mmCIF file of C-alpha atoms and ligand atoms in Angstrom:
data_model
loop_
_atom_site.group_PDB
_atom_site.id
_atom_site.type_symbol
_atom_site.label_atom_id
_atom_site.label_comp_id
_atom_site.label_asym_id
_atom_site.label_seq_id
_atom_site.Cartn_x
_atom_site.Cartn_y
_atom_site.Cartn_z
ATOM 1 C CA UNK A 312 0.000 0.000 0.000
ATOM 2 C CA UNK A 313 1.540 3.652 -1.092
ATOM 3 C CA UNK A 314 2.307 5.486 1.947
ATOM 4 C CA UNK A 315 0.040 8.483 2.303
ATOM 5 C CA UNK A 316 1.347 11.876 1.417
ATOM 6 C CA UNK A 317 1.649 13.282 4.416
ATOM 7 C CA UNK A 318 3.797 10.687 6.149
ATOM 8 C CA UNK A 319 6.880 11.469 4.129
ATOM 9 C CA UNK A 320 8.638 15.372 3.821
ATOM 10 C CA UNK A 321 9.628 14.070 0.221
ATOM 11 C CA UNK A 322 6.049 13.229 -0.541
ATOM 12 C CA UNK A 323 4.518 17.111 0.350
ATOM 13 C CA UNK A 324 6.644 19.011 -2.299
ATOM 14 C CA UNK A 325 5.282 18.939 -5.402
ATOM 15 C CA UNK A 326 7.860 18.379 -8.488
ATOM 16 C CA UNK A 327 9.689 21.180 -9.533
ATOM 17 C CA UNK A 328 10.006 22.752 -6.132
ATOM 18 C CA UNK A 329 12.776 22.283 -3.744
ATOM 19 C CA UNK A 330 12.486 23.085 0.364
ATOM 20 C CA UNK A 331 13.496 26.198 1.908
ATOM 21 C CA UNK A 332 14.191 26.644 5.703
ATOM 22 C CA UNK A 333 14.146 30.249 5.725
ATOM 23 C CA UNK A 334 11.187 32.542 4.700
ATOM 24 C CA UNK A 335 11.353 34.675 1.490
ATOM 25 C CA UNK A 336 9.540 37.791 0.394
ATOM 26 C CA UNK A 337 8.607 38.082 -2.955
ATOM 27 C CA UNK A 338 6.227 40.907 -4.568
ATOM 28 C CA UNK A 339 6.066 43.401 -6.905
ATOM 29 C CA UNK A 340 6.413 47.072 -5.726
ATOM 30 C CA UNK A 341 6.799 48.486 -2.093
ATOM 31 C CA UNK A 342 5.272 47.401 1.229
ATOM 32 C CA UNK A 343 2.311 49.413 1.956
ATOM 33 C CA UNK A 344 1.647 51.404 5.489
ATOM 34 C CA UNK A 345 -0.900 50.132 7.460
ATOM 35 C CA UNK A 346 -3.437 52.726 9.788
ATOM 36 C CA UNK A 347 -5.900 50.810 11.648
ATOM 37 C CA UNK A 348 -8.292 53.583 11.690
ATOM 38 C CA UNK A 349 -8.767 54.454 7.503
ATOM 39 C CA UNK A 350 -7.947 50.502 6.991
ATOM 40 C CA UNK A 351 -11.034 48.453 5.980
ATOM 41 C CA UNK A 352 -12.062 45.692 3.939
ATOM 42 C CA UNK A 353 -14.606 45.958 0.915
ATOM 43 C CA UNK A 354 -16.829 42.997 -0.458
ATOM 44 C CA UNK A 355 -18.680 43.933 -3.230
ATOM 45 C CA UNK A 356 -19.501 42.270 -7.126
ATOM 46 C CA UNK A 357 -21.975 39.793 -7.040
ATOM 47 C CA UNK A 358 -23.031 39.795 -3.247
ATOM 48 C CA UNK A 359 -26.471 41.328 -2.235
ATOM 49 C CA UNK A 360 -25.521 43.679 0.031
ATOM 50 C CA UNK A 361 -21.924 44.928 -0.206
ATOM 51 C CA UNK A 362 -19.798 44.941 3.183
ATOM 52 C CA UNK A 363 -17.411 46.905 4.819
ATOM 53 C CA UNK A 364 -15.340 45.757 7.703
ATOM 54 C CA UNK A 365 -12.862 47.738 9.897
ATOM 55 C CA UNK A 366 -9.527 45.895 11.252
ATOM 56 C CA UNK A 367 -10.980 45.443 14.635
ATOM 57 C CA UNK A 368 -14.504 43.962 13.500
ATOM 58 C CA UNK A 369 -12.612 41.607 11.273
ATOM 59 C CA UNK A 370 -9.964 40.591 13.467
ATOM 60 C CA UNK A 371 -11.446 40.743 17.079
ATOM 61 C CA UNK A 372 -13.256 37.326 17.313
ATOM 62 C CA UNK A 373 -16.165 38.981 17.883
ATOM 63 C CA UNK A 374 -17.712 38.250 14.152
ATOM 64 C CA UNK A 375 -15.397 35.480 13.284
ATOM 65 C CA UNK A 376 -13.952 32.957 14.860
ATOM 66 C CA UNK A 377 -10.057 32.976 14.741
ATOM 67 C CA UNK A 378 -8.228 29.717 13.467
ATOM 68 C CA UNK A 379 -5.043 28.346 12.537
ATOM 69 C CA UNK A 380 -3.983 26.616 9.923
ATOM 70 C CA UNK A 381 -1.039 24.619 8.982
ATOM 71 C CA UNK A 382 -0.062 24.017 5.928
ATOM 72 C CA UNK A 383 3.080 23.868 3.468
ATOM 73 C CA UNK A 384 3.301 27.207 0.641
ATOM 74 C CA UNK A 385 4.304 26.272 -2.523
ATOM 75 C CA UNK A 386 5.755 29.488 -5.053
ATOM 76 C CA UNK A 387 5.278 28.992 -8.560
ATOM 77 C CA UNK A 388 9.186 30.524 -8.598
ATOM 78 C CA UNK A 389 10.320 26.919 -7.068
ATOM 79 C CA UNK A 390 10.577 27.117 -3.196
ATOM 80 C CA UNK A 391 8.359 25.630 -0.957
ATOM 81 C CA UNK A 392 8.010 26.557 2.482
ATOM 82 C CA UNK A 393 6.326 23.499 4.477
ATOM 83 C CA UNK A 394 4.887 23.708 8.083
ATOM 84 C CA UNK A 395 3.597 26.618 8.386
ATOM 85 C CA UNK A 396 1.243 27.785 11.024
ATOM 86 C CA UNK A 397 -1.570 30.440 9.886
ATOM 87 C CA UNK A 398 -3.554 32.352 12.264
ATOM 88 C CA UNK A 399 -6.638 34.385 11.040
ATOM 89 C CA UNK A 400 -10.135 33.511 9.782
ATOM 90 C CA UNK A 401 -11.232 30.787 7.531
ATOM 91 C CA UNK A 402 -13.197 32.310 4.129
ATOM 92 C CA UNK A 403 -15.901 30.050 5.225
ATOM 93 C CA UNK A 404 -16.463 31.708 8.361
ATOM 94 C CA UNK A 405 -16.249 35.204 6.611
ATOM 95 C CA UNK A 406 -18.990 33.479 3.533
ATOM 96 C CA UNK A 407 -21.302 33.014 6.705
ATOM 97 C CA UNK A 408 -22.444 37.056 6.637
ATOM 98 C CA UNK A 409 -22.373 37.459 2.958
ATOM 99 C CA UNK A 410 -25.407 36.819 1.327
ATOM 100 C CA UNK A 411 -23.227 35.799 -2.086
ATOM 101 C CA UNK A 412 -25.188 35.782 -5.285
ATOM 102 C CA UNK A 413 -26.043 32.147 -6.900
ATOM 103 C CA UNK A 414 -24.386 33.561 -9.954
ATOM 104 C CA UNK A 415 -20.861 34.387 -8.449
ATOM 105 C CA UNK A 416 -18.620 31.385 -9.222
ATOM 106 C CA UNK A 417 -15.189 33.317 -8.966
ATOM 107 C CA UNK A 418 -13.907 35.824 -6.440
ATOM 108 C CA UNK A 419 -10.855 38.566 -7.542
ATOM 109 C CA UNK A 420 -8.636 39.713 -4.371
ATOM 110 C CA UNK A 421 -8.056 43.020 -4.520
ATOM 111 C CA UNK A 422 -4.904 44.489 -2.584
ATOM 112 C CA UNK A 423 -3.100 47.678 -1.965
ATOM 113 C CA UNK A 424 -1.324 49.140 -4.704
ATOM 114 C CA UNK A 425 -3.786 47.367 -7.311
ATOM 115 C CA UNK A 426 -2.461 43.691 -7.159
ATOM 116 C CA UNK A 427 -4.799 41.423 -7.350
ATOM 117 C CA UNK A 428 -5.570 37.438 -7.798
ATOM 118 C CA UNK A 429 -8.631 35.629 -9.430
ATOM 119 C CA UNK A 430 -9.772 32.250 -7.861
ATOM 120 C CA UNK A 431 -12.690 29.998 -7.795
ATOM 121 C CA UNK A 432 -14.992 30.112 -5.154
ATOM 122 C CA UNK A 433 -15.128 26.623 -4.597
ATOM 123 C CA UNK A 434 -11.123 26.973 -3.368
ATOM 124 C CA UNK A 435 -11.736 29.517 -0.959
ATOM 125 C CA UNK A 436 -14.354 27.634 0.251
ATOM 126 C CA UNK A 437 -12.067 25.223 1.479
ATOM 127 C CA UNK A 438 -11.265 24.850 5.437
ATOM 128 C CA UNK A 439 -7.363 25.362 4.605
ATOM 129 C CA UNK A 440 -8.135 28.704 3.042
ATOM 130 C CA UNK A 441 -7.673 31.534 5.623
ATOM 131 C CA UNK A 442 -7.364 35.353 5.852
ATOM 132 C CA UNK A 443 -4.551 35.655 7.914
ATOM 133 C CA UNK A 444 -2.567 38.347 9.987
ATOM 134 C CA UNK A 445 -0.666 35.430 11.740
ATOM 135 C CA UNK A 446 2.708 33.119 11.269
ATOM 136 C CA UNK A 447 3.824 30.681 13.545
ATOM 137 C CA UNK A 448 2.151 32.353 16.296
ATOM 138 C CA UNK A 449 3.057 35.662 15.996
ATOM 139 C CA UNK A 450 2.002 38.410 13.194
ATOM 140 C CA UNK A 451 2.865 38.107 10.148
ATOM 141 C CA UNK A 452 5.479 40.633 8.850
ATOM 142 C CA UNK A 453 4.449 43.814 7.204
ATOM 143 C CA UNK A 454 6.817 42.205 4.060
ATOM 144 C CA UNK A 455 4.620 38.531 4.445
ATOM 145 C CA UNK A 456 1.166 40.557 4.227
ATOM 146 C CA UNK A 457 0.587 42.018 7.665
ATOM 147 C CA UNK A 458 -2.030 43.748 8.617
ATOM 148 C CA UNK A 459 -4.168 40.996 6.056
ATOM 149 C CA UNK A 460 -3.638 38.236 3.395
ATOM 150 C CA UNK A 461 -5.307 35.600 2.065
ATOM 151 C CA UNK A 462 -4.212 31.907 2.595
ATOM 152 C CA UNK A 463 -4.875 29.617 -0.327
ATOM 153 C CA UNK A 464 -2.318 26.601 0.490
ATOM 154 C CA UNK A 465 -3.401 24.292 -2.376
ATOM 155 C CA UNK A 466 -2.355 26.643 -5.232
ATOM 156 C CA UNK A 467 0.682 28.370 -5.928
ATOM 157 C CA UNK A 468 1.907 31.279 -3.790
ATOM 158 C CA UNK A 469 0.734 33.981 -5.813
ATOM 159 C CA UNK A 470 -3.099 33.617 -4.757
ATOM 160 C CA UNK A 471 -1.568 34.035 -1.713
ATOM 161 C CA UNK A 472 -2.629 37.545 -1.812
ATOM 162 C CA UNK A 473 -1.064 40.081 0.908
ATOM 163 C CA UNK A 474 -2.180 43.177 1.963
ATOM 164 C CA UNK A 475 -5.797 42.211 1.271
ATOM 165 C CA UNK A 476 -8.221 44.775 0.969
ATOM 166 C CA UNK A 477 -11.231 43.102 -0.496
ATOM 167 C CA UNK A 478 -13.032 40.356 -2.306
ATOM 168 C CA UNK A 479 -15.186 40.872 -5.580
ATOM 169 C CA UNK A 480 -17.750 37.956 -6.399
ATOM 170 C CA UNK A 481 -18.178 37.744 -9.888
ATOM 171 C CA UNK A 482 -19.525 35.581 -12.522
ATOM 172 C CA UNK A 483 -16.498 34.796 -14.823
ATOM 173 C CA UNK A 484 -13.061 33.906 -14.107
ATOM 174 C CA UNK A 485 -11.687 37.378 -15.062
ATOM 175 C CA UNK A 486 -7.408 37.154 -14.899
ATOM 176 C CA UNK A 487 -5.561 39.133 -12.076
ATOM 177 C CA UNK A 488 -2.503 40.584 -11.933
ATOM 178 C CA UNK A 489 -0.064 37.639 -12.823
ATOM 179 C CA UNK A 490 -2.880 35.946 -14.785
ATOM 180 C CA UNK A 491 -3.086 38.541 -17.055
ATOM 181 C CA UNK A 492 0.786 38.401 -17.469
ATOM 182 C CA UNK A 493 0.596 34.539 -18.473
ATOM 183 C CA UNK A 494 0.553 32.758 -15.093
ATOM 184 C CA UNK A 495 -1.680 29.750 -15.395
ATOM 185 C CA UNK A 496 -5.194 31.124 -14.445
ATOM 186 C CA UNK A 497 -6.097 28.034 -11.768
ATOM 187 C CA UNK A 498 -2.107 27.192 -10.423
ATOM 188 C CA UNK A 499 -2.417 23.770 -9.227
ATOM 189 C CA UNK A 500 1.278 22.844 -7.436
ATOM 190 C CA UNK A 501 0.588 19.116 -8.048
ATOM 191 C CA UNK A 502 -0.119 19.453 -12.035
ATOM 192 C CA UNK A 503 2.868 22.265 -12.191
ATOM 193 C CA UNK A 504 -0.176 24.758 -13.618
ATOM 194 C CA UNK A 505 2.650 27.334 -13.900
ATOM 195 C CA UNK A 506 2.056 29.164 -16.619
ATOM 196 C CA UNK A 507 -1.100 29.602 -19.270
ATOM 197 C CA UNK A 508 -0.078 27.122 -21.381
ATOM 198 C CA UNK A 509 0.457 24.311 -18.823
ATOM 199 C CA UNK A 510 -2.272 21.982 -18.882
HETATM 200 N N1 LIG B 803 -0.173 41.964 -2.868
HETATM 201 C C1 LIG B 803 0.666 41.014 -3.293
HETATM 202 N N2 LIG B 803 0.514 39.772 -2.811
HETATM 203 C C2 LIG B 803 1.354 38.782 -3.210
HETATM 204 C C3 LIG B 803 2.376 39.028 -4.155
HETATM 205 C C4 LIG B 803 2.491 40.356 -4.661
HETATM 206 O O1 LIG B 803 3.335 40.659 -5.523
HETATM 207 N N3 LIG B 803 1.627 41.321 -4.186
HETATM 208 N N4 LIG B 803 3.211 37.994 -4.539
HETATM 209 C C5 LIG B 803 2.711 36.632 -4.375
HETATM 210 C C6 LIG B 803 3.707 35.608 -4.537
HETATM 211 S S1 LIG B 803 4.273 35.327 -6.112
HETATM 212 C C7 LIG B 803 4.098 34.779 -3.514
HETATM 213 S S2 LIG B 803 5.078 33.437 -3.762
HETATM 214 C C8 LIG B 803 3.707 35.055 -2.137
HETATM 215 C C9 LIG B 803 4.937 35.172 -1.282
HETATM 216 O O2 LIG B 803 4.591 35.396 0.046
HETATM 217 P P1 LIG B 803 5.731 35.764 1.061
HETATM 218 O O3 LIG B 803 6.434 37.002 0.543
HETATM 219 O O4 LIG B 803 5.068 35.962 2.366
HETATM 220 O O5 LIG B 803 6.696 34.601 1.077
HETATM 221 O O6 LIG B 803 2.954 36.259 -2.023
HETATM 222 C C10 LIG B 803 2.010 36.428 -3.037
HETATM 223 N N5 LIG B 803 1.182 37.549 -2.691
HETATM 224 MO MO1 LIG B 804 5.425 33.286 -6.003
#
């Protein structure tokens, strides 16, 4: 009987990547400033009433209950980071006060400085997928995404989004920033969906 994937470090990196100990930054342009009191988060698209959260009603507990997650990141640029430890709350969790359309199939993260990241809804749907202002137990670095970014461990780093600012629910799968620049538009690790023309 195969040994199941978890059971082996070998087994959890997908081929093509190699494991890194260390923690690297990578994004385009600079790390934005972050003031709790102008900050909030936007849903909007396809949802029938559009939301707007502050830092505190997001993060607090109050509205959402705070998880952790751990689970091995994967970058499309070959490392892959395994055993990490996100704190935050799960999209599901979040889903649970937005009354989504039944049209809305796809979601586009929207970030500072315009960077954004198209993914089904059916991904962020899963428990693994957080929004997350914690690493291995203590917040994330301003270069890793603090004060917010998403979590999506399954695909490849760059729907990772950080410095979320908001979610749009939409009815196509319209290409984000990377997409639009020939990343592959779904980024499966495990079927090496790096670019548009991998199957
Ligand atoms: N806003 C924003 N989020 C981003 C990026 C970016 O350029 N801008 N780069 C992505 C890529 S390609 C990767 S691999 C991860 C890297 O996350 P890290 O810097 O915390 O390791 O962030 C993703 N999220
Ligand atoms: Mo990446």
């Amino acid at each position: 009987m195969a040994l199941p994937r978890w059971l082996t470090k070998k087994a959890r990196v997908p081929a093509g990547q190699h494991v890194v100990a260390m923690f690297p930054v990578l994004h385009v342009g600079p790390v934005p400033p972050f003031d709790p009191a102008t900050w909030a988060f936007n849903v909007f698209g396809l949802v029938q009433e559009e939301k707007v959260w502050t830092y505190e009603a997001l993060t607090s507990g109050a509205l959402f209950p705070i998880s952790t997650v751990k689970a091995d990141f994967h970058c499309v640029t070959s490392w892959s980071k395994l055993d990490n430890v996100w704190g935050g709350i799960r999209f599901v969790d979040l889903l649970e006060h937005i009354d989504v359309s039944p049209k809305a199939h796809y979601v586009m993260a929207h970030c500072e400085y315009g960077y954004t990241t198209n993914l089904p809804l059916a991904d962020l749907k899963q428990p693994q997928t957080l929004l997350a202002w914690q690493h291995n137990g203590v917040d994330l670095d301003p270069d890793h995404g603090y004060p917010l970014r998403l979590v999506v461990p399954h695909l490849y780093g760059w729907k990772s989004a950080k410095w979320l600012r908001g979610l749009e629910f939409m009815a196509t799968n319209e290409p984000g920033y990377w997409e639009q620049r020939g990343y592959h538009v779904y980024g499966d690790p495990w079927r090496q969906q790096r670019y548009s023309w991998d199957c």
